[in-house]
Structures are given as C-alpha cells and as structure tokens.
Short mmCIF file of C-alpha atoms in Angstrom, two decimals:
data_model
loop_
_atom_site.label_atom_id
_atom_site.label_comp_id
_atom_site.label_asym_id
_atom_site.label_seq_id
_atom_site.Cartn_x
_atom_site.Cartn_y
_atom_site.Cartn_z
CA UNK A 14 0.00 0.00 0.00
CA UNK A 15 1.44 3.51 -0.84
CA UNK A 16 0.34 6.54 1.43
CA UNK A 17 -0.73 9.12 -0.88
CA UNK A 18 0.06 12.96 0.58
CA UNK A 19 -1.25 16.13 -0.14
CA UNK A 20 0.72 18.56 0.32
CA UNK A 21 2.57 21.64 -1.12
CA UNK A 22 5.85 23.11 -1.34
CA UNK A 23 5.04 26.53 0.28
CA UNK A 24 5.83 30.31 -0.90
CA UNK A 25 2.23 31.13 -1.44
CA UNK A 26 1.01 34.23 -2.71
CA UNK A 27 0.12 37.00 -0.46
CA UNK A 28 -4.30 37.07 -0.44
CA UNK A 29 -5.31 40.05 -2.53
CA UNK A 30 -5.91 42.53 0.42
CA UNK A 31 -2.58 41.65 2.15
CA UNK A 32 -1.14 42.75 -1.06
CA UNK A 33 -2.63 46.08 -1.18
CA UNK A 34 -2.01 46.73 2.44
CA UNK A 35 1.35 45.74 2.83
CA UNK A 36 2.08 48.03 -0.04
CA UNK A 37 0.33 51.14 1.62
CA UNK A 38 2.61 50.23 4.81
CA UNK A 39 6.03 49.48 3.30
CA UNK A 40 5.57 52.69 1.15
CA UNK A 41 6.14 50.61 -2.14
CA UNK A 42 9.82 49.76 -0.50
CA UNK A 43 9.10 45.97 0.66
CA UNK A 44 12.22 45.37 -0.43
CA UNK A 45 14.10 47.49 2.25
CA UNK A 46 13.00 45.88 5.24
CA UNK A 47 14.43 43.17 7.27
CA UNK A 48 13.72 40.95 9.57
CA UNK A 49 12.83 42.57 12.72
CA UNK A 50 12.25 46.06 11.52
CA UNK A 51 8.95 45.34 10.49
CA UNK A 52 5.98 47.97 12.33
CA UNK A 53 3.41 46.66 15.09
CA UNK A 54 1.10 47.21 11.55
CA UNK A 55 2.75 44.91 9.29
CA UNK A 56 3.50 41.98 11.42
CA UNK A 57 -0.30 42.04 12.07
CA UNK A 58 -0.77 41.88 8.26
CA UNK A 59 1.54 39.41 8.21
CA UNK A 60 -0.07 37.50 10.70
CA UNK A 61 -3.61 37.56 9.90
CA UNK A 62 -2.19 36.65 6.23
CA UNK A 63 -0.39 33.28 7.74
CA UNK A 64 -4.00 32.52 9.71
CA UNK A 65 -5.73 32.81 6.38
CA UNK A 66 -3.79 30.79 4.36
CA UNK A 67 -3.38 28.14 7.18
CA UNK A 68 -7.19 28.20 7.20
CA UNK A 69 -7.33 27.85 3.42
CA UNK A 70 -5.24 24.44 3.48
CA UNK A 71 -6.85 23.10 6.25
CA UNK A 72 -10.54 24.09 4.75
CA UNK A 73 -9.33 22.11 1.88
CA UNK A 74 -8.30 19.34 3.62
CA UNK A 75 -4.17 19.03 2.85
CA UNK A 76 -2.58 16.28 4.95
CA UNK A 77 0.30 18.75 5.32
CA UNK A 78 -0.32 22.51 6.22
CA UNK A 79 2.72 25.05 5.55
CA UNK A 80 3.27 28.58 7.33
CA UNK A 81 2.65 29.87 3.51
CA UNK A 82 6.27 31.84 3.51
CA UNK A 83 4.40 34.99 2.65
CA UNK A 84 6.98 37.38 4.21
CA UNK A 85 9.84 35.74 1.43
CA UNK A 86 9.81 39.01 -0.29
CA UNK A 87 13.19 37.39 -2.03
CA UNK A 88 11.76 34.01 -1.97
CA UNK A 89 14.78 30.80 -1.43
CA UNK A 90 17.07 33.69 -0.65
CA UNK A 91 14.91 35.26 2.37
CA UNK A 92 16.57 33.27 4.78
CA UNK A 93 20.04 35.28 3.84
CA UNK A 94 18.57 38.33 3.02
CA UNK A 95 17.22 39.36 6.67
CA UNK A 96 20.63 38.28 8.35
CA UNK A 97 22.81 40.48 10.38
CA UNK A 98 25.70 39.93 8.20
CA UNK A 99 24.68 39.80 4.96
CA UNK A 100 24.84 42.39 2.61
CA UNK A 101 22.05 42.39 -0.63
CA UNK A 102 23.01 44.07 -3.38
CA UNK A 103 20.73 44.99 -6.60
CA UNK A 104 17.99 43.01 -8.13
CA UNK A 105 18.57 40.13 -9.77
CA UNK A 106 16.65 37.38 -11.88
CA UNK A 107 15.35 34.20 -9.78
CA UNK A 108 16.20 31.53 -12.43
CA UNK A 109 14.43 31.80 -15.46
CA UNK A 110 11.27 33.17 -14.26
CA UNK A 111 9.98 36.91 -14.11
CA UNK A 112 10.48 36.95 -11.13
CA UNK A 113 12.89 38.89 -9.09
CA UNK A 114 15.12 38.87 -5.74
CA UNK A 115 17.92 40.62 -4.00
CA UNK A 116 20.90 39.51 -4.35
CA UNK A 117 23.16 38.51 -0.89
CA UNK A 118 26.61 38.31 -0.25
CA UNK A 119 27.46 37.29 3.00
CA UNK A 120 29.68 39.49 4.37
CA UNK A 121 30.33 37.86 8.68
CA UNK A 122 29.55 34.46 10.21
CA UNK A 123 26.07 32.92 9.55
CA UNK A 124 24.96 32.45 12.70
CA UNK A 125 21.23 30.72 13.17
CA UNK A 126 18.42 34.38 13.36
CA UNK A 127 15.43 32.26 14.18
CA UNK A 128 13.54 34.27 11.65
CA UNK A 129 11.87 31.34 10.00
CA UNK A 130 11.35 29.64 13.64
CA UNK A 131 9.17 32.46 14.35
CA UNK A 132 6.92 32.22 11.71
CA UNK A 133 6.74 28.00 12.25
CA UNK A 134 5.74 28.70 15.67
CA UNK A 135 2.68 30.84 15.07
CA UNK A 136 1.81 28.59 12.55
CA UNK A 137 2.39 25.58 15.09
CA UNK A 138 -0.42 27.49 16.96
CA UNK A 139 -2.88 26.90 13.99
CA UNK A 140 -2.20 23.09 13.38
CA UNK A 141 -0.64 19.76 14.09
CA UNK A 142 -0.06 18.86 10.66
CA UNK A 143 3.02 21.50 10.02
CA UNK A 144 5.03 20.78 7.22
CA UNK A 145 8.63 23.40 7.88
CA UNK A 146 9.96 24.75 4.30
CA UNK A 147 13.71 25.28 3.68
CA UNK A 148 15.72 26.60 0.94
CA UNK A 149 18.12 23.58 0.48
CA UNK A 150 21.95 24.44 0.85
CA UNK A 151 23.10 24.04 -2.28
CA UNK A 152 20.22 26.00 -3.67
CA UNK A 153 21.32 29.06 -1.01
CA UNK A 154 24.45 28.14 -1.84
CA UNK A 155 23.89 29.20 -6.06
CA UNK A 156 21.53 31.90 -4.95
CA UNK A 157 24.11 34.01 -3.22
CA UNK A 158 28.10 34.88 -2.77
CA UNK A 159 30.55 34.85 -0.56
CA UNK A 160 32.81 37.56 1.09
CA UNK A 161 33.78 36.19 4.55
CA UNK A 162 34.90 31.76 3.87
CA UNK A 163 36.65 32.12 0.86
CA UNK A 164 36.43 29.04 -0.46
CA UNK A 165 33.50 27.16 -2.32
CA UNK A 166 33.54 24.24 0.31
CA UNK A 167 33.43 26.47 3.40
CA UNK A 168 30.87 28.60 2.25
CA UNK A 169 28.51 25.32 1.41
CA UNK A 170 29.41 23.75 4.73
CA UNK A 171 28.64 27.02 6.48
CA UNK A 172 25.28 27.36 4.43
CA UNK A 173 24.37 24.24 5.76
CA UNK A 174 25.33 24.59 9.75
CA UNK A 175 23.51 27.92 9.38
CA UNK A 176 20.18 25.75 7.67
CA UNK A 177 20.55 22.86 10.84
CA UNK A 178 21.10 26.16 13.27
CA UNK A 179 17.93 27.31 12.07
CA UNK A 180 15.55 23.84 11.76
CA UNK A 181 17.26 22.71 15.56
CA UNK A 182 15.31 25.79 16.96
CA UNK A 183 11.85 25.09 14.46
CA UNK A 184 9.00 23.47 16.42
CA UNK A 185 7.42 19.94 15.95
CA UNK A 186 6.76 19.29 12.88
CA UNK A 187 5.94 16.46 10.84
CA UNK A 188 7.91 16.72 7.61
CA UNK A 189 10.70 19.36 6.29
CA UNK A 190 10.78 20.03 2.48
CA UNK A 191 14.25 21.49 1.51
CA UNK A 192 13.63 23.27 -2.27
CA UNK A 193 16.75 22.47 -4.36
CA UNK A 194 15.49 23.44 -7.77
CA UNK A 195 19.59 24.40 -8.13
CA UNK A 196 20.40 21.23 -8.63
CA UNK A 197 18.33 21.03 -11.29
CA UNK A 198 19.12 24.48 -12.69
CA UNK A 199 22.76 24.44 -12.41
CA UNK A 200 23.98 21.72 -10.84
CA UNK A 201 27.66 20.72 -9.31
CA UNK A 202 30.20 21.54 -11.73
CA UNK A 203 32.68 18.50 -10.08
CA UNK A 204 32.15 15.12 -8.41
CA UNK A 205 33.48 17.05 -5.44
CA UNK A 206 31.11 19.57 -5.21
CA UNK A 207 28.36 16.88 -5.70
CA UNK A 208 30.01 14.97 -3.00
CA UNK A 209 29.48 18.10 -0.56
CA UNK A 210 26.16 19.16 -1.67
CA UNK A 211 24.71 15.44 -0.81
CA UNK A 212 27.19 16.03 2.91
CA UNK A 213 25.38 19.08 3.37
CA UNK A 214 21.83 18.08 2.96
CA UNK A 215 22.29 15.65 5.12
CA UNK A 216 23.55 17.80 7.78
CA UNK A 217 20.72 20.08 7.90
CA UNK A 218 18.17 16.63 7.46
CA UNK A 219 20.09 15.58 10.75
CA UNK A 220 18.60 18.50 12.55
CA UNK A 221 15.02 17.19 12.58
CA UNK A 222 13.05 13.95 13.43
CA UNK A 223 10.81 14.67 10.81
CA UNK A 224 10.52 13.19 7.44
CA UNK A 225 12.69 15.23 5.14
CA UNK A 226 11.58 15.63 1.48
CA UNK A 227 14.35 17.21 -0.83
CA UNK A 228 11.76 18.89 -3.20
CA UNK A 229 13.73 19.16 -7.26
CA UNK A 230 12.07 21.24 -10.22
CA UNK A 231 12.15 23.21 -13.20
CA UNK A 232 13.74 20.73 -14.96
CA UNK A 233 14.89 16.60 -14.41
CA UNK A 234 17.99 15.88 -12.66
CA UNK A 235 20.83 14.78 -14.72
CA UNK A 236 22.09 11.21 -13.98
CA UNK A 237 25.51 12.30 -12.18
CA UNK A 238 23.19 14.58 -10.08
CA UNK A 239 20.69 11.67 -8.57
CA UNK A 240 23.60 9.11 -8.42
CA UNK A 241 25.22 11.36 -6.29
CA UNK A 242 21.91 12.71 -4.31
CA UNK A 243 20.88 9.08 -3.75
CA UNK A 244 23.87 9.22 -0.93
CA UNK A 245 22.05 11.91 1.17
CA UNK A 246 20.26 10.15 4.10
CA UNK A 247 17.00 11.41 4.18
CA UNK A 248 13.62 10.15 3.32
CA UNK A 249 12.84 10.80 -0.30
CA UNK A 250 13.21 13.75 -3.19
CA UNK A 251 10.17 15.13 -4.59
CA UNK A 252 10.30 15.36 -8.63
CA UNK A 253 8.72 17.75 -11.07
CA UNK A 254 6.39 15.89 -13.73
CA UNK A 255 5.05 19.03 -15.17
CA UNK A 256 8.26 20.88 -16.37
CA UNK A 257 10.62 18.09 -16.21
CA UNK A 258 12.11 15.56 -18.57
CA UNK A 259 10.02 12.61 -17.50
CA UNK A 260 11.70 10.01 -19.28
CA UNK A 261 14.98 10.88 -17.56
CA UNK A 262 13.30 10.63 -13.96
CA UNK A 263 11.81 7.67 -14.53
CA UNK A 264 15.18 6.27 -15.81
CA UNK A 265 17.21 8.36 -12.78
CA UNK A 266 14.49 5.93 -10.30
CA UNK A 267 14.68 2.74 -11.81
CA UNK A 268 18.41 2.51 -13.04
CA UNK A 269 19.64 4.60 -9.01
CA UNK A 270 16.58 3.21 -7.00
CA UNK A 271 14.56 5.32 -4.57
CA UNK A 272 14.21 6.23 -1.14
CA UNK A 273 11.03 5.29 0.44
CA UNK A 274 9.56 8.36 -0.10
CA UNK A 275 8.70 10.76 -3.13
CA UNK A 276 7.54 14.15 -3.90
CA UNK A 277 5.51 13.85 -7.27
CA UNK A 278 5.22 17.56 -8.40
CA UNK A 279 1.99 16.98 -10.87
CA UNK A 280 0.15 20.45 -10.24
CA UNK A 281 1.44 23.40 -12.06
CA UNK A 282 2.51 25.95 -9.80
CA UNK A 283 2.95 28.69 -12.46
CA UNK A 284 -0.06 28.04 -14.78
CA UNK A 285 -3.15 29.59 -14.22
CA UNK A 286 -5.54 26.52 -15.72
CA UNK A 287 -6.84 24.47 -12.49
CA UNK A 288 -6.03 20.42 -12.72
CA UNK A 289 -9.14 19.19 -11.32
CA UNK A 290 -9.12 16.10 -8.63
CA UNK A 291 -9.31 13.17 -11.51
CA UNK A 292 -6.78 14.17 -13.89
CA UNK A 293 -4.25 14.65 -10.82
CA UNK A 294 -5.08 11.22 -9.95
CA UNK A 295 -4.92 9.88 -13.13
CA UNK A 296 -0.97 11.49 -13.07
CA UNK A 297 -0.11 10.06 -9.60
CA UNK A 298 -1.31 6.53 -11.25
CA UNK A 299 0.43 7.33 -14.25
CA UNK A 300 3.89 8.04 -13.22
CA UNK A 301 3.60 4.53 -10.76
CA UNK A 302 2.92 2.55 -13.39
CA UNK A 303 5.75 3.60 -15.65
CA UNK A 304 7.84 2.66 -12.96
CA UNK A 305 9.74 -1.03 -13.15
CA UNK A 306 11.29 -0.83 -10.27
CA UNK A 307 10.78 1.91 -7.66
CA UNK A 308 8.25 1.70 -4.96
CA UNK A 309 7.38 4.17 -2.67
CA UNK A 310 5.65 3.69 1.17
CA UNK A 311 4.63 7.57 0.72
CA UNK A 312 4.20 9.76 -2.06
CA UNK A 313 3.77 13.36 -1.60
CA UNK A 314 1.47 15.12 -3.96
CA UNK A 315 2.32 18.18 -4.47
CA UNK A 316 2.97 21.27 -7.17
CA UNK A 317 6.05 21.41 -9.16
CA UNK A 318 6.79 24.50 -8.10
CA UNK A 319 6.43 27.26 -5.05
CA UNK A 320 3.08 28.44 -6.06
CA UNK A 321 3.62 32.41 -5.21
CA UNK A 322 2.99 33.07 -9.08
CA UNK A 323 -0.53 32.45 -9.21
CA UNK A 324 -3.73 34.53 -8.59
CA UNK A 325 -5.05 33.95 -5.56
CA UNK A 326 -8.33 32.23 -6.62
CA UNK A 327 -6.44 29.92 -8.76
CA UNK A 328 -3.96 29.42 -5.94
CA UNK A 329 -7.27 28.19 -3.86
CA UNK A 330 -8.75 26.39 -6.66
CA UNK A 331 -5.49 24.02 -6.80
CA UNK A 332 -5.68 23.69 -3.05
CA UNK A 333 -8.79 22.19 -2.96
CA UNK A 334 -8.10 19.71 -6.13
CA UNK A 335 -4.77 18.57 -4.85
CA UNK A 336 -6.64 17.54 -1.53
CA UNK A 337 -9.83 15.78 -3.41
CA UNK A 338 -7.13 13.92 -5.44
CA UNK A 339 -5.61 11.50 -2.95
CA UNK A 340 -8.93 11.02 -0.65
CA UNK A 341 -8.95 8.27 0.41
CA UNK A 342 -5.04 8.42 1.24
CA UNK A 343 -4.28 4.68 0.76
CA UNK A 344 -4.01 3.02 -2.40
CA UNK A 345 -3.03 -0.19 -4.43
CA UNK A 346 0.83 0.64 -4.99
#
C-alpha cells in the first residue's frame, strides 16, 4: 500500500488585500525591510495573512499545512537576506522566471536568526499537521556569494550549519521540504562539489526527526546529479512531472533506485488553468505505473513548483483539487 500525501511546497502568494495593504505600509519599498524592523502594523498583516492561508489548506483538507512563507519578499534567498551579516546588493533574476530577488553576499559568520522559527511557531499554533519549508543548501548556496569563507567548500558547509542552526530551533513538525530546484538548474560543476552538496543536505536533514523531502524542479535531474543525491540520508526527493524531462526521472528511479519516499510535483505551480481532482489522480497513477522498479511507502502530492505566481483564486482552486485527489489516502501501490 502507498500513502498518498497532499501537500505543497510553500511560498504562497500574499491574499489580494494583504497585497494592497502591505504596499500602503512598506511605502512601495518591501524590499528594504528586514527581519525585525517590520511595524506593530505589518506583522499584524503578516499574521492575519499566515492565519488565512493556514485556514485555506486546512478548509481544503491538505494532509500537510505550511506557514505559507508569505513574508519571502526574495523568496529561497529570504533566509540570507534578513541576516545580520549579509549584505544584498541589486535586483537580480530568480532563475528563469519573471520573477525577481535581491541579491546577498554574506559578508560575517552565519549564525542561526530564528527568523523562519518564528513564523513556524505561530503557525504551530494553527495546526498539528506543520510541514517546515527550507531553501536547500546548495540551492542558497547558487543563490548568493561569498565575502567572509573564501572558499567554495566552506561557504557550502557554512550554508548548511547555518540551515541545521535554524531547523534545531523550528518546532514539531511532521515533515521538512528542503527546495533544491539548483540542482536542477545548475547543478555541481565537479564530483566534489556533488560529493558536498549530498554532505550538506544531510547535515541540515540531521537536525530534525521529521521526514525530510528534498523537493527538485524546473527541470529533471541529470544522472551524475541523482547518483550522487541518492547518498544523502533522508527520506525521499520530490520530482517535477510538469516541467521536467520525464523520461529521464523515470530512468534516474529505476536505473539509481529510490528512497522510500517521493515528492511527485503533478500540479502546475505557475499556470493559471486548475487540474481538477481526476486528472491529478490519473498522473499520480500514471507516473507509478511507468515505474519497473521503484516503490514508494509515501508519495507526496504536491505542485512542481512554489506556487507564489498564481492569482489567488487559482492558488485556492489548486488547493482544494490537490486535496480531493488523494482522498482516500491509501491506495493499491
């Protein structure tokens, strides 16, 4: 039997009249503040944002509710961007999208800020389900630069004792997804780099006792990139089916194996037309049966991508499929 999941991979977009009223407040400057200088006015916007989204997954009936990440002004680079000792610079291109993000060099030690704890435990006040979201290292790690380790290794191992810092002070949850569309993107230039990348995953996985997904998309990952990921101890990788090369994941499962857990990303987080319950179904079924050899105990169904790009009533449309989709949760693998 394979436990079907629904589930998401976080970075929502902000609810229509959040949008308009954090834009009054921040004076059109979002992109100045940091964490902690935020008014009494905004983190209430912020907050009764976080309860409505919360509400909005659990109204749908997700088996996995996420704080919605709706402060990530510079989405998988927030969690640099608000530190103490890192610098951002001008605005940059995130990947290939139109979308847009300052860009941080770290400039002093990373030291754990708690910033993302803080917004897990309010959201720990709204449900027992929690599902914590990460930036993966190597992704922070090809997201940003360096001006205090000087060397490509230190600055990924420090990237990932910063990540564990900040997940050893997060509170219960049940599963982490770490988003590591850079491997996909532009992955390890050497079997070395590889190597660490895998080491530090696992270090920040090691932080939690929850089931850690590391969540891959835009794209399939190459064969030297799963070979290599396959050595990272955690419980499964999460796979995009909508803009990926689906031949090549199917061949990176069968011919590498699996853990015994997957992400199947088979809702498209960037297109406005809603999948509706059946046809997601009909994909989850799909991509098990063109499997020879992987099996899965869980599979996570999920978006491809972080789903800040949609409208909000397409955002909650998609909610609300993904959820009808694996109900009932158990099925014949």
């Amino acid at each position: 039997m394979t436990e079907l999941v629904a589930t998401t991979t976080g970075l929502y977009p902000l609810p229509d009249w959040a949008k308009d009223d954090l834009s009054d407040l921040k004076g059109h400057q979002k992109h100045d503040l940091i964490s902690g200088d935020e008014s009494p006015e905004i983190v209430d916007a912020y907050d009764r944002a976080r309860s409505e989204v919360i509400s909005l997954q659990q109204d749908a009936g997700l088996d996995r509710v996420v704080e919605g990440q709706l402060r990530w002004d510079d989405m998988l680079a927030h969690p640099l961007t608000v530190h103490e000792n890192v610098e951002t610079g001008g605005i940059v291109r995130y990947y290939n999208n139109n979308n847009f993000y300052r860009d941080p060099t770290v400039v002093g030690e990373l030291t754990p800020s708690g910033d993302v704890a803080s917004e897990l435990d309010a959201a720990a006040e709204q449900t027992d389900d929690l599902q914590a979201v990460l930036p993966g290292p190597y992704s922070l790690f090809d997201l940003s630069n360096d001006d205090y380790y000087g060397d490509d290794a230190d600055f990924l191992s420090a990237l990932a004792d910063f990540l564990a810092g900040e997940v050893a002070e997060f509170p219960s949850h049940e599963t982490l997804f770490l988003l590591e569309p850079s491997l996909v993107v532009n992955p390890p230039a050497s079997d070395d780099l590889h190597a660490r990348a895998s080491e530090a995953i696992d270090r920040v996985a090691d932080a939690t006792d929850a089931e850690v997904v590391v969540h891959t998309y835009w794209g399939a990952l190459s064969e030297k990139t799963y070979a290599h990921l396959m050595d990272a101890d955690v419980a499964g990788f999460g796979f995009d089916f909508v803009a990926g090369d689906r031949e090549q994941t199917l061949y990176n499962l069968d011919e590498y194996g699996a853990k015994d857990a997957a992400a199947f990303g088979l809702v498209d987080g960037q297109n406005t037309l809603v999948e509706d319950a059946s046809t997601i179904r009909e994909r989850v079924d799909w991509v098990q049966d063109q499997l020879a050899v992987a099996e899965f105990d869980t599979v996570f169904v999920t978006p491809n991508t972080e789903t800040f790009y949609l409208p909000t009533n397409k955002f909650e449309a998609k909610l609300a499929a993904l959820a009808d989709a694996v109900a009932p949760t158990e099925v014949e693998a």
